[in-house]
CSV table of C-alpha atoms in Angstrom, one decimal:
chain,number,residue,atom,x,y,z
A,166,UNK,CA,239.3,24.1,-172.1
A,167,UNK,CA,238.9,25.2,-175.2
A,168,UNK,CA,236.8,23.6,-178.6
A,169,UNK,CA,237.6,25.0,-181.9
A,170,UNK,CA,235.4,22.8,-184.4
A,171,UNK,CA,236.5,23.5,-188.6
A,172,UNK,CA,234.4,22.1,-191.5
A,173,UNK,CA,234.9,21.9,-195.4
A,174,UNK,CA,233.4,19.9,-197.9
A,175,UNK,CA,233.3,18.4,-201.5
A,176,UNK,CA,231.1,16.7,-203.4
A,177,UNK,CA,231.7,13.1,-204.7
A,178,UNK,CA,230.3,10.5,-207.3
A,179,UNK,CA,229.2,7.3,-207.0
A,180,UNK,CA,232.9,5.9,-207.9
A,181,UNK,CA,234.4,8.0,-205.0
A,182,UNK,CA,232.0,7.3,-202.6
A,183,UNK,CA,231.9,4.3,-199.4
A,184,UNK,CA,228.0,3.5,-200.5
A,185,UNK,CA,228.7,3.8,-204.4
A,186,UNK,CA,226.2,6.7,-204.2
A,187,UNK,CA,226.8,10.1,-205.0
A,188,UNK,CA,227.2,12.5,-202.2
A,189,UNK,CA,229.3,14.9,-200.1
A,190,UNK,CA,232.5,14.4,-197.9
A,191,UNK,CA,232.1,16.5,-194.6
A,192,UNK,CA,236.5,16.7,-193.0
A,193,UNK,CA,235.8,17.4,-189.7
A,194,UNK,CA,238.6,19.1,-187.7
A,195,UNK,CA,238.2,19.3,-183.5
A,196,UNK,CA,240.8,20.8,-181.8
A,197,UNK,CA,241.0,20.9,-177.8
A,198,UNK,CA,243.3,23.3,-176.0
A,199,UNK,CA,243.7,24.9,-172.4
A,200,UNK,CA,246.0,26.8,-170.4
A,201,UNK,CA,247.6,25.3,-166.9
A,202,UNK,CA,245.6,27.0,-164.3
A,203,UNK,CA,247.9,29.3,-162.2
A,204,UNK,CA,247.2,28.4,-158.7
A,205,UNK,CA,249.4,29.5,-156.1
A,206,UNK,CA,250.6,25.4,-155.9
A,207,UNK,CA,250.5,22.6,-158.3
A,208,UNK,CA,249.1,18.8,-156.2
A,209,UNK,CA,252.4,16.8,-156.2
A,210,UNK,CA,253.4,13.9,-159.0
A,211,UNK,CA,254.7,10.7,-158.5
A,212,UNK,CA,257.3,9.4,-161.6
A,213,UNK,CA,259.1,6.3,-161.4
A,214,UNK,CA,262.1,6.2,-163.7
A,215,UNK,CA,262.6,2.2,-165.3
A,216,UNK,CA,265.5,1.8,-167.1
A,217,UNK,CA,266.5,-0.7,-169.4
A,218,UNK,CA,270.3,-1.9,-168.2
A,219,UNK,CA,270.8,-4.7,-170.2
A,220,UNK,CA,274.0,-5.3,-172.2
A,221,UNK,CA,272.6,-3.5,-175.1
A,222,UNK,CA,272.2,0.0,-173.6
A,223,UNK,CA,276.2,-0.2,-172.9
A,224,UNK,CA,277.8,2.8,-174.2
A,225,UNK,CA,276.2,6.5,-175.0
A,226,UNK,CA,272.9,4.9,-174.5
A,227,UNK,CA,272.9,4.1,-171.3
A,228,UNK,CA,274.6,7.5,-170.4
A,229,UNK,CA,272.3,9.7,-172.1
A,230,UNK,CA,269.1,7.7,-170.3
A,231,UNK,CA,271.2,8.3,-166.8
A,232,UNK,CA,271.7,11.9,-168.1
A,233,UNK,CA,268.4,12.6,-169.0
A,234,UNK,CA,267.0,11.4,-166.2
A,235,UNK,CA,268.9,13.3,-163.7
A,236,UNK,CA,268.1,16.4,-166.0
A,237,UNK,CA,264.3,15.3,-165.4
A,238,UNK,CA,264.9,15.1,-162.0
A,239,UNK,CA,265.7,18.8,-161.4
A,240,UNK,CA,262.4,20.1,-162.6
A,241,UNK,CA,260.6,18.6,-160.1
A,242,UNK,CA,259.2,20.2,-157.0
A,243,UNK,CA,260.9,19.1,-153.8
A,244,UNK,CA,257.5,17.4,-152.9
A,245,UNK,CA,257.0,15.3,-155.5
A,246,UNK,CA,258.0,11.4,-155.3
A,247,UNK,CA,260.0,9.6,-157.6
A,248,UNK,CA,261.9,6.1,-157.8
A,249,UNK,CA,264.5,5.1,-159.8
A,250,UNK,CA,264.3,1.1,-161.3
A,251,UNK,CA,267.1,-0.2,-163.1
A,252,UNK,CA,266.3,-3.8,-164.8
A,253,UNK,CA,268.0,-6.6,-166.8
A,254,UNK,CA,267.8,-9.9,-166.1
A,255,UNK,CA,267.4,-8.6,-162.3
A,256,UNK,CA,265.5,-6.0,-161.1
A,257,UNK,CA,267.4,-3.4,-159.0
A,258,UNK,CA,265.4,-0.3,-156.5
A,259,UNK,CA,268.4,2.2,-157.3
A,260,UNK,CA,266.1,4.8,-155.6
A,261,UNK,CA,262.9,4.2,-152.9
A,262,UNK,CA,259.8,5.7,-153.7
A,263,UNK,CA,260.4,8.9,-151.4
A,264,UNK,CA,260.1,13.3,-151.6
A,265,UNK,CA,262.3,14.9,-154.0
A,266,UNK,CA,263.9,16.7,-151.0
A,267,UNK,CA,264.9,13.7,-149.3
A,268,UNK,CA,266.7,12.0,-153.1
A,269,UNK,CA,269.7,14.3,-152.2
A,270,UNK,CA,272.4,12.0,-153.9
A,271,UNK,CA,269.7,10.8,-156.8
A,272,UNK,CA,272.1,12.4,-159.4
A,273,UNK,CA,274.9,10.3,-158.4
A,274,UNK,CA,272.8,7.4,-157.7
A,275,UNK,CA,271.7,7.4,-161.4
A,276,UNK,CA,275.2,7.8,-162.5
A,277,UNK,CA,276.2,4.2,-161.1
A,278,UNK,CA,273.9,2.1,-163.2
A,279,UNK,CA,275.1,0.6,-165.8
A,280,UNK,CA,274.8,-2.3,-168.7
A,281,UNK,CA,275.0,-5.6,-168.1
A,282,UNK,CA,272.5,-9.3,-169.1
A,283,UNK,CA,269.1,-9.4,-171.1
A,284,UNK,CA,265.9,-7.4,-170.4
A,285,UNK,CA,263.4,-8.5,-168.2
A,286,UNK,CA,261.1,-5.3,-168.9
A,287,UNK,CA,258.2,-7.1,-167.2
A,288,UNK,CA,259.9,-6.8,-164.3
A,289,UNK,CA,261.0,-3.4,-163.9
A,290,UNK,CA,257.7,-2.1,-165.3
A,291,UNK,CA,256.2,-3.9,-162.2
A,292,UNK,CA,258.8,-2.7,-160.0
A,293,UNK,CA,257.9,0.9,-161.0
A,294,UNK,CA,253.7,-0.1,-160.3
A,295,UNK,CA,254.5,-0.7,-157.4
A,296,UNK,CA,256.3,2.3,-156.2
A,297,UNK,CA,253.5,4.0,-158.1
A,298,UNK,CA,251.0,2.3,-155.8
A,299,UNK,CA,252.8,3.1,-152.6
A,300,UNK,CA,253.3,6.6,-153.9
A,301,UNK,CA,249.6,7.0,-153.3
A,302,UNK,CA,249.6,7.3,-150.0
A,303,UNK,CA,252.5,9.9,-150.2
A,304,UNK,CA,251.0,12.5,-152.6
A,305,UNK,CA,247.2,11.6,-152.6
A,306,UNK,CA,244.8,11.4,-154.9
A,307,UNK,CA,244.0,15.2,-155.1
A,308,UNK,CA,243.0,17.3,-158.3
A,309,UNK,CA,245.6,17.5,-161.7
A,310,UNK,CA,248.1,14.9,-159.6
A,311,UNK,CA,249.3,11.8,-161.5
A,312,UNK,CA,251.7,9.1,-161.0
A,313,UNK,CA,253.3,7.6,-163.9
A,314,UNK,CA,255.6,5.3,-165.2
A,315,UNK,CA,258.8,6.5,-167.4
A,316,UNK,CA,260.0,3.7,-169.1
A,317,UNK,CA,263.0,3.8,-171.2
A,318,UNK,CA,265.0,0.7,-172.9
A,319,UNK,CA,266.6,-0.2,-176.5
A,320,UNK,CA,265.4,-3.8,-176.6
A,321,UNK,CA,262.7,-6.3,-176.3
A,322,UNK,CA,261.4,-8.1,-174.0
A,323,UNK,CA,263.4,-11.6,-173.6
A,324,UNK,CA,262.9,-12.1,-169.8
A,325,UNK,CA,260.3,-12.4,-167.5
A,326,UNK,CA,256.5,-11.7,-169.1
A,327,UNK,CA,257.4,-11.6,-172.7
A,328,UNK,CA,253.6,-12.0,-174.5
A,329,UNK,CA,252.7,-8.7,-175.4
A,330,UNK,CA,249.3,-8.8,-175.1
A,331,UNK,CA,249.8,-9.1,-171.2
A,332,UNK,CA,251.5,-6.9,-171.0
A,333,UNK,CA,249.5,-4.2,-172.9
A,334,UNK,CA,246.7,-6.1,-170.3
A,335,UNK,CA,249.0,-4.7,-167.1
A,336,UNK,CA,249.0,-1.2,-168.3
A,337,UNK,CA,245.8,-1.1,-169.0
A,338,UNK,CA,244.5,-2.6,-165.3
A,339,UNK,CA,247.5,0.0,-164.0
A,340,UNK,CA,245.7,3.0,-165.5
A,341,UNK,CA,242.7,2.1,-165.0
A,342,UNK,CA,244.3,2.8,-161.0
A,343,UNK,CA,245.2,5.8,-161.6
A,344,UNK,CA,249.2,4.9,-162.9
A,345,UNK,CA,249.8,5.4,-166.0
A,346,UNK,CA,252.8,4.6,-168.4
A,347,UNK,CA,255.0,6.5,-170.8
A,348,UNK,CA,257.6,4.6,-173.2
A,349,UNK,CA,260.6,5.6,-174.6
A,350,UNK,CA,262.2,3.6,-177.0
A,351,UNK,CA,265.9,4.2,-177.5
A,352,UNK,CA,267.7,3.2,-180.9
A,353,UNK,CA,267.0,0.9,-183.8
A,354,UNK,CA,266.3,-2.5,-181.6
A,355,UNK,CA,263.6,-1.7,-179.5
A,356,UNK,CA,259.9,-3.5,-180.1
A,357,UNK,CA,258.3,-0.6,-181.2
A,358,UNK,CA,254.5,-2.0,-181.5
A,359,UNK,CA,255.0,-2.9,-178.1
A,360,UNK,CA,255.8,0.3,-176.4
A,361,UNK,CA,253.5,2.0,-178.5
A,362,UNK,CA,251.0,-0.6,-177.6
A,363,UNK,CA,251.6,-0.3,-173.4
A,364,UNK,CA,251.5,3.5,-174.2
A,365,UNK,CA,248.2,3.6,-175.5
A,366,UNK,CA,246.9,1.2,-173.1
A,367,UNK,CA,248.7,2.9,-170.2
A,368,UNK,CA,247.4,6.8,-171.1
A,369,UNK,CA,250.8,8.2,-171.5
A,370,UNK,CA,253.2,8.7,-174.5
A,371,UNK,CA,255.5,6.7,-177.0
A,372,UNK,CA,258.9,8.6,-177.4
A,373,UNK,CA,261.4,7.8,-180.1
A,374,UNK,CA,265.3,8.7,-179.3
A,375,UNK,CA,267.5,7.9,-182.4
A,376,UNK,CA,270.0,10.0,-181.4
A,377,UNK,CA,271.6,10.0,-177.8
A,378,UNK,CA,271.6,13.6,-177.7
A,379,UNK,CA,267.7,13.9,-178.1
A,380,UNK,CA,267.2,12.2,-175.1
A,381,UNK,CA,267.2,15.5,-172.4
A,382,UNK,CA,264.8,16.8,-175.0
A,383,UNK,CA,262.0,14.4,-174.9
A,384,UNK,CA,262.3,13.4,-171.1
A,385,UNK,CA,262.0,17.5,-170.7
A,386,UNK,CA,258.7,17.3,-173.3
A,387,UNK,CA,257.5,14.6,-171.2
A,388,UNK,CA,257.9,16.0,-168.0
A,389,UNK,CA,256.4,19.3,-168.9
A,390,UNK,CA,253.5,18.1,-170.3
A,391,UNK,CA,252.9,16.4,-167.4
A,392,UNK,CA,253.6,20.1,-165.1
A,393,UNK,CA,251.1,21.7,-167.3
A,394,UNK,CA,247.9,19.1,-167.3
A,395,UNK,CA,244.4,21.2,-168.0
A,396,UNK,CA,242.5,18.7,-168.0
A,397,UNK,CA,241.9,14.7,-167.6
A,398,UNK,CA,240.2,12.3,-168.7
A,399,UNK,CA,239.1,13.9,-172.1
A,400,UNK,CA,236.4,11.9,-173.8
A,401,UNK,CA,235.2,13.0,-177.1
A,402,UNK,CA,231.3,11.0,-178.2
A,403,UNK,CA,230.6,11.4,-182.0
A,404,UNK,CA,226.8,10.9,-183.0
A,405,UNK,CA,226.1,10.8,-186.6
A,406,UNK,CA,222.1,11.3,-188.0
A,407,UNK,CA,220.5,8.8,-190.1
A,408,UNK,CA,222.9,7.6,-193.5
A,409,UNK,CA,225.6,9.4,-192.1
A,410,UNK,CA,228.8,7.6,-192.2
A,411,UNK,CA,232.3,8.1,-191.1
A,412,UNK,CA,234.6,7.7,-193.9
A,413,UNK,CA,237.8,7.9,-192.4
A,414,UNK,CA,239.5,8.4,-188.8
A,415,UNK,CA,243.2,10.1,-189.5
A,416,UNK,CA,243.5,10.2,-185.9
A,417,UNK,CA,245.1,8.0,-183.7
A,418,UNK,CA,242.7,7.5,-180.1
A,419,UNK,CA,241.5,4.6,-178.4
A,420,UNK,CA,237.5,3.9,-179.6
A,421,UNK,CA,234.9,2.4,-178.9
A,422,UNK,CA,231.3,2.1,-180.2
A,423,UNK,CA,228.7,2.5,-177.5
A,424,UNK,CA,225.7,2.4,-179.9
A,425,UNK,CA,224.9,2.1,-183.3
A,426,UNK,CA,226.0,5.5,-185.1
A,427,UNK,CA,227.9,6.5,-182.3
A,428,UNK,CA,232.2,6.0,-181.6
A,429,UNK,CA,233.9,7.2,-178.9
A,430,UNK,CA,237.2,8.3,-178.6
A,431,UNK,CA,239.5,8.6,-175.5
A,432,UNK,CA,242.1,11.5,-175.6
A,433,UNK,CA,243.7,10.9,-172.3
A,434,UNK,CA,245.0,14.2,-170.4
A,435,UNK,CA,245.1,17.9,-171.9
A,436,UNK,CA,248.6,19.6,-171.5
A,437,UNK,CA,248.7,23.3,-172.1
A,438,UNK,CA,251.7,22.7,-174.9
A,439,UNK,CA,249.7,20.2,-176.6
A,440,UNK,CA,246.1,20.4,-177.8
A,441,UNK,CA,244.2,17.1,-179.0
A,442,UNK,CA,242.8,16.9,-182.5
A,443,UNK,CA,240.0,14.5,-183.7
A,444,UNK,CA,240.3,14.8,-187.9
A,445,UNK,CA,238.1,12.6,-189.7
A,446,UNK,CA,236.0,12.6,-193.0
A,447,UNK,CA,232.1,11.7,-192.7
A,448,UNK,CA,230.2,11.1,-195.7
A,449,UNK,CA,226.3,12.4,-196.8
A,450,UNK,CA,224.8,10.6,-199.0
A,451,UNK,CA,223.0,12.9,-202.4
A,452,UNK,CA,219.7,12.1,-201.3
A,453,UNK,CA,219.7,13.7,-197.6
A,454,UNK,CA,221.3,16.5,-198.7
A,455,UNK,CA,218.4,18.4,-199.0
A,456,UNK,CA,217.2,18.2,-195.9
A,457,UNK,CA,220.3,19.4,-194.3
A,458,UNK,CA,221.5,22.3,-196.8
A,459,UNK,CA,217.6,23.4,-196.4
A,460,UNK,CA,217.5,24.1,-192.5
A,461,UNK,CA,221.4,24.0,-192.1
A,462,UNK,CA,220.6,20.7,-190.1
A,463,UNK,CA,223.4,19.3,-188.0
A,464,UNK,CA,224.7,15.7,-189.7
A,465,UNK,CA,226.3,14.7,-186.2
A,466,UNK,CA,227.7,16.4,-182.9
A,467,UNK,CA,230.2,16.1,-181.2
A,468,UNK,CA,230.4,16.1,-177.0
A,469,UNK,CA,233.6,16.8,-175.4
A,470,UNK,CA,233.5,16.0,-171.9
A,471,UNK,CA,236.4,16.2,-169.6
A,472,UNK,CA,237.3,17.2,-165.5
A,473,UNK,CA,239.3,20.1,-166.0
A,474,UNK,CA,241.3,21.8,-163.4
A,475,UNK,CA,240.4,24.9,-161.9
A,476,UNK,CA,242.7,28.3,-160.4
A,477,UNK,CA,241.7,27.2,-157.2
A,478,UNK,CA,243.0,23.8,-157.4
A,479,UNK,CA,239.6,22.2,-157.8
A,480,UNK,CA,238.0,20.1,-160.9
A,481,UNK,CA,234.9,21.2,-162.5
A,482,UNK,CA,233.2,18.2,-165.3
A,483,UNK,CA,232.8,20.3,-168.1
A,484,UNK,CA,230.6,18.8,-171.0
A,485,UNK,CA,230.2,20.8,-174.5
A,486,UNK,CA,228.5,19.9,-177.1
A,487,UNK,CA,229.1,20.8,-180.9
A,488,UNK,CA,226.6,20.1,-184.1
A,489,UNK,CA,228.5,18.8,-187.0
A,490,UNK,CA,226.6,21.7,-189.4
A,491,UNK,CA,227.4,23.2,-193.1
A,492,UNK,CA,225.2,24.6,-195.4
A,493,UNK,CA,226.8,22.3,-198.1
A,494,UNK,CA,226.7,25.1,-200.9
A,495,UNK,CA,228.6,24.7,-204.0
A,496,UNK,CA,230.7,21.3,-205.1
A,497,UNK,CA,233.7,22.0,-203.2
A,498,UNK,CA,235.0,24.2,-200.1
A,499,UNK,CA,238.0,23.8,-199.0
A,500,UNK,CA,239.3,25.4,-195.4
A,501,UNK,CA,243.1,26.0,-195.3
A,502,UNK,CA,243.5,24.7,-191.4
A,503,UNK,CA,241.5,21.5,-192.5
A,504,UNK,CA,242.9,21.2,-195.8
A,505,UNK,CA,246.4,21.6,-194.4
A,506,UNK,CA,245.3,18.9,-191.9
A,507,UNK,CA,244.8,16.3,-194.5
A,508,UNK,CA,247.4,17.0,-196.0
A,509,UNK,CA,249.7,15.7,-193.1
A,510,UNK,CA,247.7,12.9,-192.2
A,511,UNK,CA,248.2,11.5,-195.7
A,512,UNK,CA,251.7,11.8,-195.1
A,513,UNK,CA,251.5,10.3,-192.4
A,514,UNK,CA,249.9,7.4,-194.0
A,515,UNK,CA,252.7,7.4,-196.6
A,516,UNK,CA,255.4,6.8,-193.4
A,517,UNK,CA,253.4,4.3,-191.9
A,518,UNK,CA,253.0,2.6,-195.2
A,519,UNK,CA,256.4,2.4,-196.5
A,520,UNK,CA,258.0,1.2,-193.0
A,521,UNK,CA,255.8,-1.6,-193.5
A,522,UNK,CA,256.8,-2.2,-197.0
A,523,UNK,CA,260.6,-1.6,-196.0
A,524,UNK,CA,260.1,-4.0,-193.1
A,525,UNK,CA,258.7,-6.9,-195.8
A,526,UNK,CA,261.7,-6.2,-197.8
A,527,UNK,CA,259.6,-4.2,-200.4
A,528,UNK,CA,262.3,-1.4,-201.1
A,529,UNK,CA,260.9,-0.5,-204.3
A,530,UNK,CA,257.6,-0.1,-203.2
A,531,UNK,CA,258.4,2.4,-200.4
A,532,UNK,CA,260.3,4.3,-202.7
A,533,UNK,CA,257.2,4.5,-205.0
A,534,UNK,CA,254.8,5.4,-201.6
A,535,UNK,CA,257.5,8.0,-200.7
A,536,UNK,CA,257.6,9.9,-203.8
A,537,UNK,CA,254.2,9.7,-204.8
A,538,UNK,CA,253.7,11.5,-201.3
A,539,UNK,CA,256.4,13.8,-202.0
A,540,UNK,CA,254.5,15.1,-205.0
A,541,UNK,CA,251.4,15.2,-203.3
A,542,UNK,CA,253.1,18.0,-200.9
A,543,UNK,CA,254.7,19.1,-203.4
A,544,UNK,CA,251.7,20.1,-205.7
A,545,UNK,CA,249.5,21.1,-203.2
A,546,UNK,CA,247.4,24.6,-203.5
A,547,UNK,CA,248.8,25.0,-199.8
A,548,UNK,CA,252.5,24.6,-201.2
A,549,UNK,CA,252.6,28.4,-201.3
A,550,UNK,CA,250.8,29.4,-198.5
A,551,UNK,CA,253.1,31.8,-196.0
A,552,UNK,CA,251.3,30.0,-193.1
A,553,UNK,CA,251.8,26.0,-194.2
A,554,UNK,CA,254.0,26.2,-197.1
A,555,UNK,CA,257.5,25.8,-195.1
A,556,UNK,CA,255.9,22.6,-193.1
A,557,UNK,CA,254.9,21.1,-196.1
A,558,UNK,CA,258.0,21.9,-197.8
A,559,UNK,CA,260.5,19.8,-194.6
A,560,UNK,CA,257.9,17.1,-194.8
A,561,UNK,CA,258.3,17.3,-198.8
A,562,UNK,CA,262.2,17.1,-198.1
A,563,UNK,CA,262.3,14.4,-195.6
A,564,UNK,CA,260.4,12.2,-197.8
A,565,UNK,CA,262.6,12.7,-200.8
A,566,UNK,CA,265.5,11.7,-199.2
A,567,UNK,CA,263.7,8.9,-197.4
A,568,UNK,CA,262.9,7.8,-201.0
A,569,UNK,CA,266.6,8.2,-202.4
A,570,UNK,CA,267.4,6.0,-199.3
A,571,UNK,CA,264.8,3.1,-200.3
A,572,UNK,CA,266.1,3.6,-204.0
A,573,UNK,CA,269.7,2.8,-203.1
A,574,UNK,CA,268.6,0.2,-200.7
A,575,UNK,CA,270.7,2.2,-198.1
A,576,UNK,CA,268.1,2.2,-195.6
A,577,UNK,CA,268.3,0.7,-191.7
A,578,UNK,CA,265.6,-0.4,-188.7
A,579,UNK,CA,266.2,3.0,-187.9
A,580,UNK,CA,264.1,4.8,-191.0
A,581,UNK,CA,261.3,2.5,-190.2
A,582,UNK,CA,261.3,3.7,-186.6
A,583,UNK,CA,261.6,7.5,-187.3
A,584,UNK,CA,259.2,6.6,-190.3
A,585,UNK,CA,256.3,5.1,-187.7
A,586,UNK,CA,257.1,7.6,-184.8
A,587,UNK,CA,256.4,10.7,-187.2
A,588,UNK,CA,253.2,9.1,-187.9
A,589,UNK,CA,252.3,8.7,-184.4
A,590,UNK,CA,253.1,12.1,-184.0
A,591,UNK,CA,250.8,13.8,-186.6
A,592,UNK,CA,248.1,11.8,-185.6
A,593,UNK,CA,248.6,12.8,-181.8
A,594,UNK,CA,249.3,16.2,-182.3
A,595,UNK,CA,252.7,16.6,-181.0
A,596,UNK,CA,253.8,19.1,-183.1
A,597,UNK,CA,256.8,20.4,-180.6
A,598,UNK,CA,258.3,16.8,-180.5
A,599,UNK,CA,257.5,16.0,-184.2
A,600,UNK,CA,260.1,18.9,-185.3
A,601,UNK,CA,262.6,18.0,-182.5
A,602,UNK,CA,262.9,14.6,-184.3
A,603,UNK,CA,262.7,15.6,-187.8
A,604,UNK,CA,266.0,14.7,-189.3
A,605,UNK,CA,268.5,17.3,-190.4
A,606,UNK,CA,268.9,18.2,-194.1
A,607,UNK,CA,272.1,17.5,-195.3
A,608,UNK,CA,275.1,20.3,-195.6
């Protein structure tokens, strides 16, 4: 496992500051990596495929879920465990929990579902915990092995437990047992703050398919991150010195505060194709600068701790700490990586921001909050860099023609879903999936 820590720096006056002090922003840029260790065999996984069947998913939906899943299904070793649930209203075991070598006709089986009454997801998420729980006893609890929950609908949740804060609550309690759950929301009608919210709570992912034919593509991202786990359980502890303060958080982790001047963030598992940043701004206030700039004193530090996975199969609990250190010289230095960073969280911002606005029936407003962000990309010093210029030039793109869509009130649920997942992305760091669902340019 691998810690890359990247500072910059600028000073601010009293208008720009949290305190109304003068001072210096600190952008703070951790990023976690690793490589899969290459043992001679990987522990097995368990992964219990529940999808959505109601009437909604009639058509290409349901047949690129069925698809995609049998796809899935081919990368797995023959001793891993899966289970196939199919719900609507009813809740249907299309497959047992059971060896991949023994699902012989799991292809076919997945073939025969198909759409029909309303979505009890409660139902068919607990149908898939519970051949999670009995895979347990199948595959073990041994080093890098997991058992997860795939589950993949269009809609919301009509039937069965419907309050969404139980059932963020049950995927919670289910990782918290070692199961956890990935969504995947398929189309414009899906709850999106649910699955995103059962995601987060479970320790997997939140997938967006707007187009049938990404759906091989994500349950592939999905299952190869979960082939390639470094490490779990990767906690990151941030401990700030005396008038520090933490501006912002662009991020997007589960935290906590386990003392005063201290957060905690939890980045669930490390996958070799997807390192973890932690991107935030911390401020200094003008009258401990001194100090610091003087002995180069650290302003916080950072502890990553995490069980990482070993060549020999084993875990070792690796802890490393970091000091949050800069010499603070001059009024402003700016690092390319970091800057770049910024850069992309703001736009993320922008999406999230004009989705909600689009969602209030504000068109006018998100067209504003899109171009304004267009600009920004636009204009930036890093426009022209050979390294980060082309990103920031799609994302520049994008938003303009998410802003001419806002303008000519031509816009659908959809734009507010691709709008929100892109910011999930950035702030997750799935880079890989983030220009799998970028849309298209026109001809």
């Amino acid at each position: 496992m691998d810690t890359v820590l990247q500072l910059d720096h600028f000073a601010v006056d009293g208008s720009q500051s949290p305190n109304g002090n003068p001072g210096v922003i600190i952008r703070v840029l951790l990023t976690i990596s690793g490589t899969a260790p290459q043992h001679a065999a990987r522990p097995p996984i368990g992964l219990s495929f529940v999808i959505d069947r109601s009437g909604s998913m009639g058509g290409e939906r349901i047949e690129a879920a069925r698809s995609a899943a049998a796809r899935a299904v081919e990368r797995l070793h023959p001793d891993d465990v899966v289970s196939v649930v199919a719900f609507d209203d009813l809740i249907e075991t299309v497959a047992i929990p059971d060896r991949r070598a023994r699902h012989q006709q799991l292809a076919a089986m997945l073939q025969q579902i198909d759409a029909r009454g309303s979505t009890n997801l409660s139902g068919g998420w607990l149908r898939g915990r519970e051949h999670m729980q009995h895979a347990l006893g199948m595959i073990g609890n041994l080093p890098g092995s997991s058992r997860r929950i795939l589950l993949l609908t269009d809609g919301h949740a009509n039937a069965g437990i419907t309050e969404v804060s139980t059932l963020v609550e049950l995927a919670r309690a289910a990782r918290s047992l070692g199961i956890t759950t990935t969504t995947v929301g398929i189309g414009e009608g899906y709850d999106d703050a649910l699955l995103r919210a059962m995601a987060d709570a479970g320790g997997g992912n939140a997938w967006y398919i707007e187009r049938p034919d990404q759906s091989q593509d994500v349950l592939a991202e999905e299952l190869g991150n979960l082939l390639s786990i470094c490490a779990q359980g990767v906690v990151v502890q941030l401990s700030l010195e005396d008038a520090v303060a933490v501006v912002v958080v662009h991020s997007d982790w589960s935290t906590s505060h386990s003392a005063p001047g201290t957060a905690v963030f939890d980045l669930g598992d490390l996958y070799a194709a997807e390192p973890k940043p932690l991107l935030l701004e911390l401020f200094v206030p003008q009258d401990r600068l001194a100090r610091h700039a003087l002995h180069r004193a650290a302003i916080a530090t950072v502890q990553v701790s995490a069980d990482v996975l070993t060549a020999s199969g084993s875990v070792e609990r690796r802890i490393t700490r970091l000091p949050i250190a800069s010499s603070l010289e001059g009024q402003r230095h700016l690092e390319p990586d970091v800057e770049f960073a910024i850069l992309l969280a703001r736009a993320a911002k922008a999406r999230e921001t004009a989705a909600r606005h689009q969602r209030e029936g504000k068109a006018d407003e998100a067209t504003l909050v899109m171009r304004t962000a267009e600009a920004d990309l636009i204009n930036s010093a890093l426009a022209i860099h050979p390294q980060f210029g082309a990103n920031l030039a799609a994302q520049a793109a994008d938003m303009a023609a998410l802003a001419e869509k806002y303008a000519q009130r031509t816009y659908s649920e959809m734009d507010a879903k691709y709008q929100l997942q892109r910011t999930y992305n950035q702030r997750r760091g799935k880079k890989a999936y983030d220009e799998l669902l970028q849309r298209k340019p026109p001809e």
